[in-house]
Short mmCIF file of C-alpha atoms in Angstrom, two decimals:
data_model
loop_
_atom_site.label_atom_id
_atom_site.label_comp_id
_atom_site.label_asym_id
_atom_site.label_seq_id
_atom_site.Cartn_x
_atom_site.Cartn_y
_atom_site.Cartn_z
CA UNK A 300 0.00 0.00 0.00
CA UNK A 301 1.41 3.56 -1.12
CA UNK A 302 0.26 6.48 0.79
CA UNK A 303 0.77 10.14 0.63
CA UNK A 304 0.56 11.87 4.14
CA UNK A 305 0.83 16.06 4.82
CA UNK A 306 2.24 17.45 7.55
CA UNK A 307 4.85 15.15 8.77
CA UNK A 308 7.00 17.48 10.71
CA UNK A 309 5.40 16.84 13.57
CA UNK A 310 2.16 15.49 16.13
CA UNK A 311 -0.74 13.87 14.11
CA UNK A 312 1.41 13.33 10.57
CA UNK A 313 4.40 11.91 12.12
CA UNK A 314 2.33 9.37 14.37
CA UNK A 315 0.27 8.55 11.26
CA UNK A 316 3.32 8.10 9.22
CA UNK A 317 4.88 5.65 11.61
CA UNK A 318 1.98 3.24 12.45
CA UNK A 319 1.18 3.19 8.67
CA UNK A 320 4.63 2.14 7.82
CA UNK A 321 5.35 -0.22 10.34
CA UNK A 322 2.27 -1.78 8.88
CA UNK A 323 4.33 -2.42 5.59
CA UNK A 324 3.33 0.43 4.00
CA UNK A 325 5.37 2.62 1.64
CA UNK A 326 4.68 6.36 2.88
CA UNK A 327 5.69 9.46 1.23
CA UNK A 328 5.87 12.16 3.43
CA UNK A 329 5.08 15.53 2.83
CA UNK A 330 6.51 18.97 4.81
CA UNK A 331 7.43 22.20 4.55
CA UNK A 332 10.04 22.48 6.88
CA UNK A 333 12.30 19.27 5.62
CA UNK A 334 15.33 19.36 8.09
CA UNK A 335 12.75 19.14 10.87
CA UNK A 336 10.77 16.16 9.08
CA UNK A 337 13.40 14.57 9.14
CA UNK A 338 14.32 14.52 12.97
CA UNK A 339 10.65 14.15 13.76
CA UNK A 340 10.35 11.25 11.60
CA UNK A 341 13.68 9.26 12.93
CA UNK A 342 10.83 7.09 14.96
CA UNK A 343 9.35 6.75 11.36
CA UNK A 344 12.69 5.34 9.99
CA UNK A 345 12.98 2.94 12.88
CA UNK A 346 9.74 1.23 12.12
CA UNK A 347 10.91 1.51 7.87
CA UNK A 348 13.82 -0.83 8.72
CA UNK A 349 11.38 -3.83 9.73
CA UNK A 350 8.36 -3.05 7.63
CA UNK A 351 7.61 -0.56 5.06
CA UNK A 352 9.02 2.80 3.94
CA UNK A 353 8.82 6.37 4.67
CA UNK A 354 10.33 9.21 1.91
CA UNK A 355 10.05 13.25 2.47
CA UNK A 356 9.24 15.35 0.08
CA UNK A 357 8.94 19.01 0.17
CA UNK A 358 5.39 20.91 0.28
CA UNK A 359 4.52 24.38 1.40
CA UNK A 360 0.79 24.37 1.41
CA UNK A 361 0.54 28.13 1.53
CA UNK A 362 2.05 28.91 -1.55
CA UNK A 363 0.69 27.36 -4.73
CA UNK A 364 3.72 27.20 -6.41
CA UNK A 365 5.20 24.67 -4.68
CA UNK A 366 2.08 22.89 -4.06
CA UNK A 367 2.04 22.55 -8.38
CA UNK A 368 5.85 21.79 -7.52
CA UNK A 369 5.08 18.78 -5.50
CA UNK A 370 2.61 17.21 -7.41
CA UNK A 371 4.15 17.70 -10.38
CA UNK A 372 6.86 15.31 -9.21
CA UNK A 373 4.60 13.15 -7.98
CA UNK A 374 2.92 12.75 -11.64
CA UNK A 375 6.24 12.92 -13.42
CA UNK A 376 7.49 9.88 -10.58
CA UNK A 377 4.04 8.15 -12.47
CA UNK A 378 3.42 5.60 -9.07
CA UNK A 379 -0.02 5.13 -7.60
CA UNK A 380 -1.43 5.93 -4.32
CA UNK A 381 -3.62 3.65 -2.21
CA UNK A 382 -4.28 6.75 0.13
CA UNK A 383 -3.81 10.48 0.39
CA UNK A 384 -3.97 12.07 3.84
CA UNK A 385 -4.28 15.58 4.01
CA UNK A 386 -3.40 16.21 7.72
CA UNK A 387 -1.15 19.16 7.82
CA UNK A 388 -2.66 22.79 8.91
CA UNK A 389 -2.28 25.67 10.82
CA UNK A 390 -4.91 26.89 13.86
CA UNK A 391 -6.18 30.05 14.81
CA UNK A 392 -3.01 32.34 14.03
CA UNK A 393 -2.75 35.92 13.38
CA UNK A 394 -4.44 37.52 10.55
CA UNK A 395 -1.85 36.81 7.71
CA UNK A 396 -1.75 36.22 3.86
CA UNK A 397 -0.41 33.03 2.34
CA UNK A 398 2.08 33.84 -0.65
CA UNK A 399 -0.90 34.29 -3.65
CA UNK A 400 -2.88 36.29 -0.96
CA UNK A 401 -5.22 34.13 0.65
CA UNK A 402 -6.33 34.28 4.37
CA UNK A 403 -4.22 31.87 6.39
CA UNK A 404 -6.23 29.38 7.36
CA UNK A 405 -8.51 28.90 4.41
CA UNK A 406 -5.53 29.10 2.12
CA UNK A 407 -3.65 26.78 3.97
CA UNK A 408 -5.87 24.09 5.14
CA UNK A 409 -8.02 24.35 2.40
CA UNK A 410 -6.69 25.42 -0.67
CA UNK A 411 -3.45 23.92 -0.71
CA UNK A 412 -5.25 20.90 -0.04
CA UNK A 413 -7.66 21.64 -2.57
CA UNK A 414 -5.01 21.68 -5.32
CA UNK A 415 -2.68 19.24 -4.03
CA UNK A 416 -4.85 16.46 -3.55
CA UNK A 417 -6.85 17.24 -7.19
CA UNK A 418 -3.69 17.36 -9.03
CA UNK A 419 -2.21 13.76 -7.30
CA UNK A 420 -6.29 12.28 -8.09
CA UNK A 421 -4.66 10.78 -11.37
CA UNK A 422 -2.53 8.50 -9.07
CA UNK A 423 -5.43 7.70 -7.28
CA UNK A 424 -6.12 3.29 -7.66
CA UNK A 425 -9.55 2.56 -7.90
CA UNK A 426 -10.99 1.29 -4.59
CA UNK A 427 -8.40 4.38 -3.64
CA UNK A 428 -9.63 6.69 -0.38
CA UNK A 429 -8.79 10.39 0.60
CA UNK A 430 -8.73 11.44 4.32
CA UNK A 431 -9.04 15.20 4.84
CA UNK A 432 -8.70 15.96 8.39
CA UNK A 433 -11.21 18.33 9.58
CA UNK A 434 -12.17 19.52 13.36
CA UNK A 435 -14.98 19.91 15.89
CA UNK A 436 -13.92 23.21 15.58
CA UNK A 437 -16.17 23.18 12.41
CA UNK A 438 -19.31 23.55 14.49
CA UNK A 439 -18.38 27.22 14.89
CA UNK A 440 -18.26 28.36 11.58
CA UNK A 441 -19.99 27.55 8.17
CA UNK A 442 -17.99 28.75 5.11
CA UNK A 443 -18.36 32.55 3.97
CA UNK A 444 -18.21 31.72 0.18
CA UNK A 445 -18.87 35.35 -0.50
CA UNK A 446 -15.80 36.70 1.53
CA UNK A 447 -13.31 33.58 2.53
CA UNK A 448 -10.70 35.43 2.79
CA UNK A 449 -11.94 38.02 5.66
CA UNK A 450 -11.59 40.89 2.74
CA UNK A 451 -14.75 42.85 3.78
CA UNK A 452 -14.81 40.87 7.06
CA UNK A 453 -13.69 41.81 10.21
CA UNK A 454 -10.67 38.97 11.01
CA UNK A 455 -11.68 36.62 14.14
CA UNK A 456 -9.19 33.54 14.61
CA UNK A 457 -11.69 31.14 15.44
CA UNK A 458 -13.82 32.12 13.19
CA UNK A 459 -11.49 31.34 10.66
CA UNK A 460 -10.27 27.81 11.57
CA UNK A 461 -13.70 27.04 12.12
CA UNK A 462 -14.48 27.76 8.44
CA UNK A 463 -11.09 26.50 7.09
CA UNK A 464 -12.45 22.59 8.97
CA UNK A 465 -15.97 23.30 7.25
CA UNK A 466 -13.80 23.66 4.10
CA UNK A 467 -12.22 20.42 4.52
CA UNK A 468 -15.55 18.66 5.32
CA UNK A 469 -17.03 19.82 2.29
CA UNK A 470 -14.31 19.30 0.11
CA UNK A 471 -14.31 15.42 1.37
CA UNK A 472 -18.15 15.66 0.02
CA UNK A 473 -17.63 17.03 -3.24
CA UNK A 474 -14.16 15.01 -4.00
CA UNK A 475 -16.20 12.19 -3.08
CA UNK A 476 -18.90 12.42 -5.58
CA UNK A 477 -16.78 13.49 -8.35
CA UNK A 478 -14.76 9.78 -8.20
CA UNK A 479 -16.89 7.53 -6.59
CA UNK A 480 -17.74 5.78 -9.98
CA UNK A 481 -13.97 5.45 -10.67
CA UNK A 482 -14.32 3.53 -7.28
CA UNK A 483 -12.13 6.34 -5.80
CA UNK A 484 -14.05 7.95 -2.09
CA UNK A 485 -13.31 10.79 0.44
CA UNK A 486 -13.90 11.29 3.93
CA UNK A 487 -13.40 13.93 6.56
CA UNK A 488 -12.78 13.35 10.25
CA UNK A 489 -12.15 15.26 13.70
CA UNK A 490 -8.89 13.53 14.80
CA UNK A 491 -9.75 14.99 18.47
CA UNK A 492 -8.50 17.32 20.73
CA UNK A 493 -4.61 16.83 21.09
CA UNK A 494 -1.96 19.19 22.24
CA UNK A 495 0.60 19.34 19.36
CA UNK A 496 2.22 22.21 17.55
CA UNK A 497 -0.65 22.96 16.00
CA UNK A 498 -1.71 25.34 18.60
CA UNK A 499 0.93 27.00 18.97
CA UNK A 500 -0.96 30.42 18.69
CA UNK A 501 -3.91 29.28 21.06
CA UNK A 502 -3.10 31.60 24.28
CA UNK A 503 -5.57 31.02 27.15
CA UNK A 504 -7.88 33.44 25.92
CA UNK A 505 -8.36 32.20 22.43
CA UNK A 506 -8.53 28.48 24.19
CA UNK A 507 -11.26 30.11 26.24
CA UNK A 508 -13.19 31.46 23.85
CA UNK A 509 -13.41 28.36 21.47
CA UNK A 510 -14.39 26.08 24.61
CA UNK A 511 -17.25 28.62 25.37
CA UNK A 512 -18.03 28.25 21.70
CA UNK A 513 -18.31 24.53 21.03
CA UNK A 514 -19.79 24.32 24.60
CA UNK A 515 -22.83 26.15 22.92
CA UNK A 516 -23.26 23.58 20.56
CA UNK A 517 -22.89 20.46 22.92
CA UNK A 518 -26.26 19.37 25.35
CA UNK A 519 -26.49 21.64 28.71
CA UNK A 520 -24.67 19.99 31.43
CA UNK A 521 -21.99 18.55 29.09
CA UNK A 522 -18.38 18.00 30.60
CA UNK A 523 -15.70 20.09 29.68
CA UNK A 524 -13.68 18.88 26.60
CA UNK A 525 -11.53 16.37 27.15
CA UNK A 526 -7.91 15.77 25.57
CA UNK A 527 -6.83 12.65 23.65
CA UNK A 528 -3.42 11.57 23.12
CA UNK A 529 -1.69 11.63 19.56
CA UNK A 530 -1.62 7.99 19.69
CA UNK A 531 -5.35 8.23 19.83
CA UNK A 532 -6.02 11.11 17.35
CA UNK A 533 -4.14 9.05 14.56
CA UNK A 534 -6.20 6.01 15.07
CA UNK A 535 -9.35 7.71 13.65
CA UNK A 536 -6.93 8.55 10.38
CA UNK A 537 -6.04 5.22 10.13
CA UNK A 538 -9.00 3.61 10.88
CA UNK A 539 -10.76 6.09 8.10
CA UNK A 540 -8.16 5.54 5.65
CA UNK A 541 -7.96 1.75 5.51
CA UNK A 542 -9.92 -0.14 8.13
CA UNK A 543 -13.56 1.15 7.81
CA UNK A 544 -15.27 -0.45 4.95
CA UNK A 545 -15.42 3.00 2.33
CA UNK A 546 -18.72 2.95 1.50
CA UNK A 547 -19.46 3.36 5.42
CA UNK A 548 -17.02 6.29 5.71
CA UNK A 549 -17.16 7.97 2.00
CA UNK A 550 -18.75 11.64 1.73
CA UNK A 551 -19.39 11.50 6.11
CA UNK A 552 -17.99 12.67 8.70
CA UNK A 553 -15.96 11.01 11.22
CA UNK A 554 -14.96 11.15 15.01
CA UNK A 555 -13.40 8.19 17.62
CA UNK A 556 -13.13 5.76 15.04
CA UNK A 557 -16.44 5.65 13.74
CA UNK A 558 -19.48 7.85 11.33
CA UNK A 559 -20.56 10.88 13.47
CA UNK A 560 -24.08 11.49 13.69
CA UNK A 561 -25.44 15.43 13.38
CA UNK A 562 -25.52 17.28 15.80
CA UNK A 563 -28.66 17.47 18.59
CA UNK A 564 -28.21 19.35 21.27
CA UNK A 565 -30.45 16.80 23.55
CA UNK A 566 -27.67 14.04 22.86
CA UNK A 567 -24.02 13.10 22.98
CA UNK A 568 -21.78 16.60 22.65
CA UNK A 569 -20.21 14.39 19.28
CA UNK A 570 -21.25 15.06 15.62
CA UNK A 571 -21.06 16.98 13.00
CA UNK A 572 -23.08 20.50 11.53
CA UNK A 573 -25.56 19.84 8.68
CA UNK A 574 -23.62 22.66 6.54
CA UNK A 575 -20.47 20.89 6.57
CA UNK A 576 -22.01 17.73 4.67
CA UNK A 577 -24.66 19.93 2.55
CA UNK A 578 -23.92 18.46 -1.08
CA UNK A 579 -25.11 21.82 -2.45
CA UNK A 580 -22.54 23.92 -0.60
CA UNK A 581 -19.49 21.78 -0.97
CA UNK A 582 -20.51 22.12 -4.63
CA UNK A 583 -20.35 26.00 -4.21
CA UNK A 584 -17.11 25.34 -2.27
CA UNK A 585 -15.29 23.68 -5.37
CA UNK A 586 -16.32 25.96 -7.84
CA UNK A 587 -14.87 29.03 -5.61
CA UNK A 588 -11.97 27.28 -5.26
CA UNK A 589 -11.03 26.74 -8.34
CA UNK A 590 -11.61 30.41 -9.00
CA UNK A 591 -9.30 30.89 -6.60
CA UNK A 592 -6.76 28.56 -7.45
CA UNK A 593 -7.03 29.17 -11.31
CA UNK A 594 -7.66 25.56 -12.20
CA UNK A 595 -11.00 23.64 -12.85
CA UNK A 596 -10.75 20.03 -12.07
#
């Protein structure tokens, strides 16, 4: 099995990465950042020497030149993938442009997602899967398709993140229905709440703030959120990518290893918002982002 994985620099992508290939699989890794890969995925490399394999490759997801870049040696390397992760992301920064001018978040976890994983869909073998890795923090937000870069819109951080995760839920939808009848399916999934790099802008107040938020969307008298190790966040990745049967996982949404439900506030505090599976949006989605991006798919 030959999968592409994002975000292997550190937390979620590395731990991915290294149960995947000391399953026997043959990973290729994908970072920015490639000197720091490459000490985060030494544990990686240990498991490669009894099992599989594990190979970096370079991959800026906020600039769109060297997402082209990477996929373009992907395409020109010509060899299939079982399973494309996108995993990698940022979280609730500072306002900030990616490099063609595109809010942060949605350019990064969206977007460059959004190109990179249409451009490797050639390689893609049929009964192939995508995993785009999406968060509770979705219930926040829907997706301003008239202003998704905060242009007109007064910048909020959470805000943000929570409509770059709706982003990734829909495009999971969309990707989904576009391949299925090449036997090719997509899924989304909230990996869980795990203290990696990620949040490396998430001060207590921001924290605070997003709690208070997703605690409005959970049933009254829920318990606080609780944490879940990175051991346990990558099991829903794996389990999405190649254990649950795909037509029980493809165009849904998924939490702890199995199909969330929607969301009812008289019921468990899991599950996902209506508007981030809505077939009609995540429609709307793709064709603004391939506006965006310049390329129709």
């Amino acid at each position: 099995m030959r999968i592409f994985v994002t975000g292997v620099s550190s937390g979620l992508g590395v731990e991915t990465a290294r149960v995947l290939v000391a399953r026997g699989a043959e990973v290729v890794g994908a970072a920015r950042d490639l000197a720091k890969a490459r000490h985060a995925t030494e544990i990686v490399r240990q498991s490669a020497a009894k099992a599989g394999s594990c190979e970096l490759v370079e991959l800026d997801l906020a600039s769109m030149a060297s997402v082209r870049a990477c996929a373009d040696a992907q395409l020109a390397a010509g060899k299939p993938f079982d399973l494309i992760i996108a995993n990698a992301g940022v979280m609730m920064c500072p306002e900030g442009r990616t490099t063609d001018g595109f809010e942060t978040q949605f350019g990064t976890n969206h977007l460059g997602h959004f190109l990179l994983v249409n451009r490797l869909a050639p390689l893609l073998r049929r009964g192939g899967r995508v995993v785009s890795l999406s968060s509770i923090a979705h219930r926040v937000a829907d997706i301003d398709l008239d202003d998704p870069n905060f242009e007109s819109t007064a910048y909020d951080p959470i805000i943000a993140y929570g409509q770059s995760k709706t982003a990734n839920a829909l495009f999971a939808v969309e990707f989904d229905r576009r391949h299925r009848d090449r036997g090719v399916r997509a899924t989304s999934l909230h990996p869980g709440g795990i203290q990696t790099e990620l949040g490396r802008y998430t001060d207590d107040v921001l924290r605070d703030r997003l709690i208070a938020a997703l605690l409005a969307t959970f049933p009254e008298g829920t318990r606080p959120l609780s944490l879940k190790t990175v051991e346990q966040g990558a099991a829903t990745s794996v389990w999405a990518g190649i254990v649950a049967p795909a037509e029980e996982v493809a165009g849904r949404y998924c939490e702890d290893c199995h199909v969330a439900g929607a969301v009812h506030p008289q019921q468990d505090p899991g599950g996902v918002q209506s508007y981030a599976l809505d077939p009609e949006r995540a429609k709307a989605l793709w064709a603004k982002s391939e506006e965006l991006v310049g390329e129709r798919f």
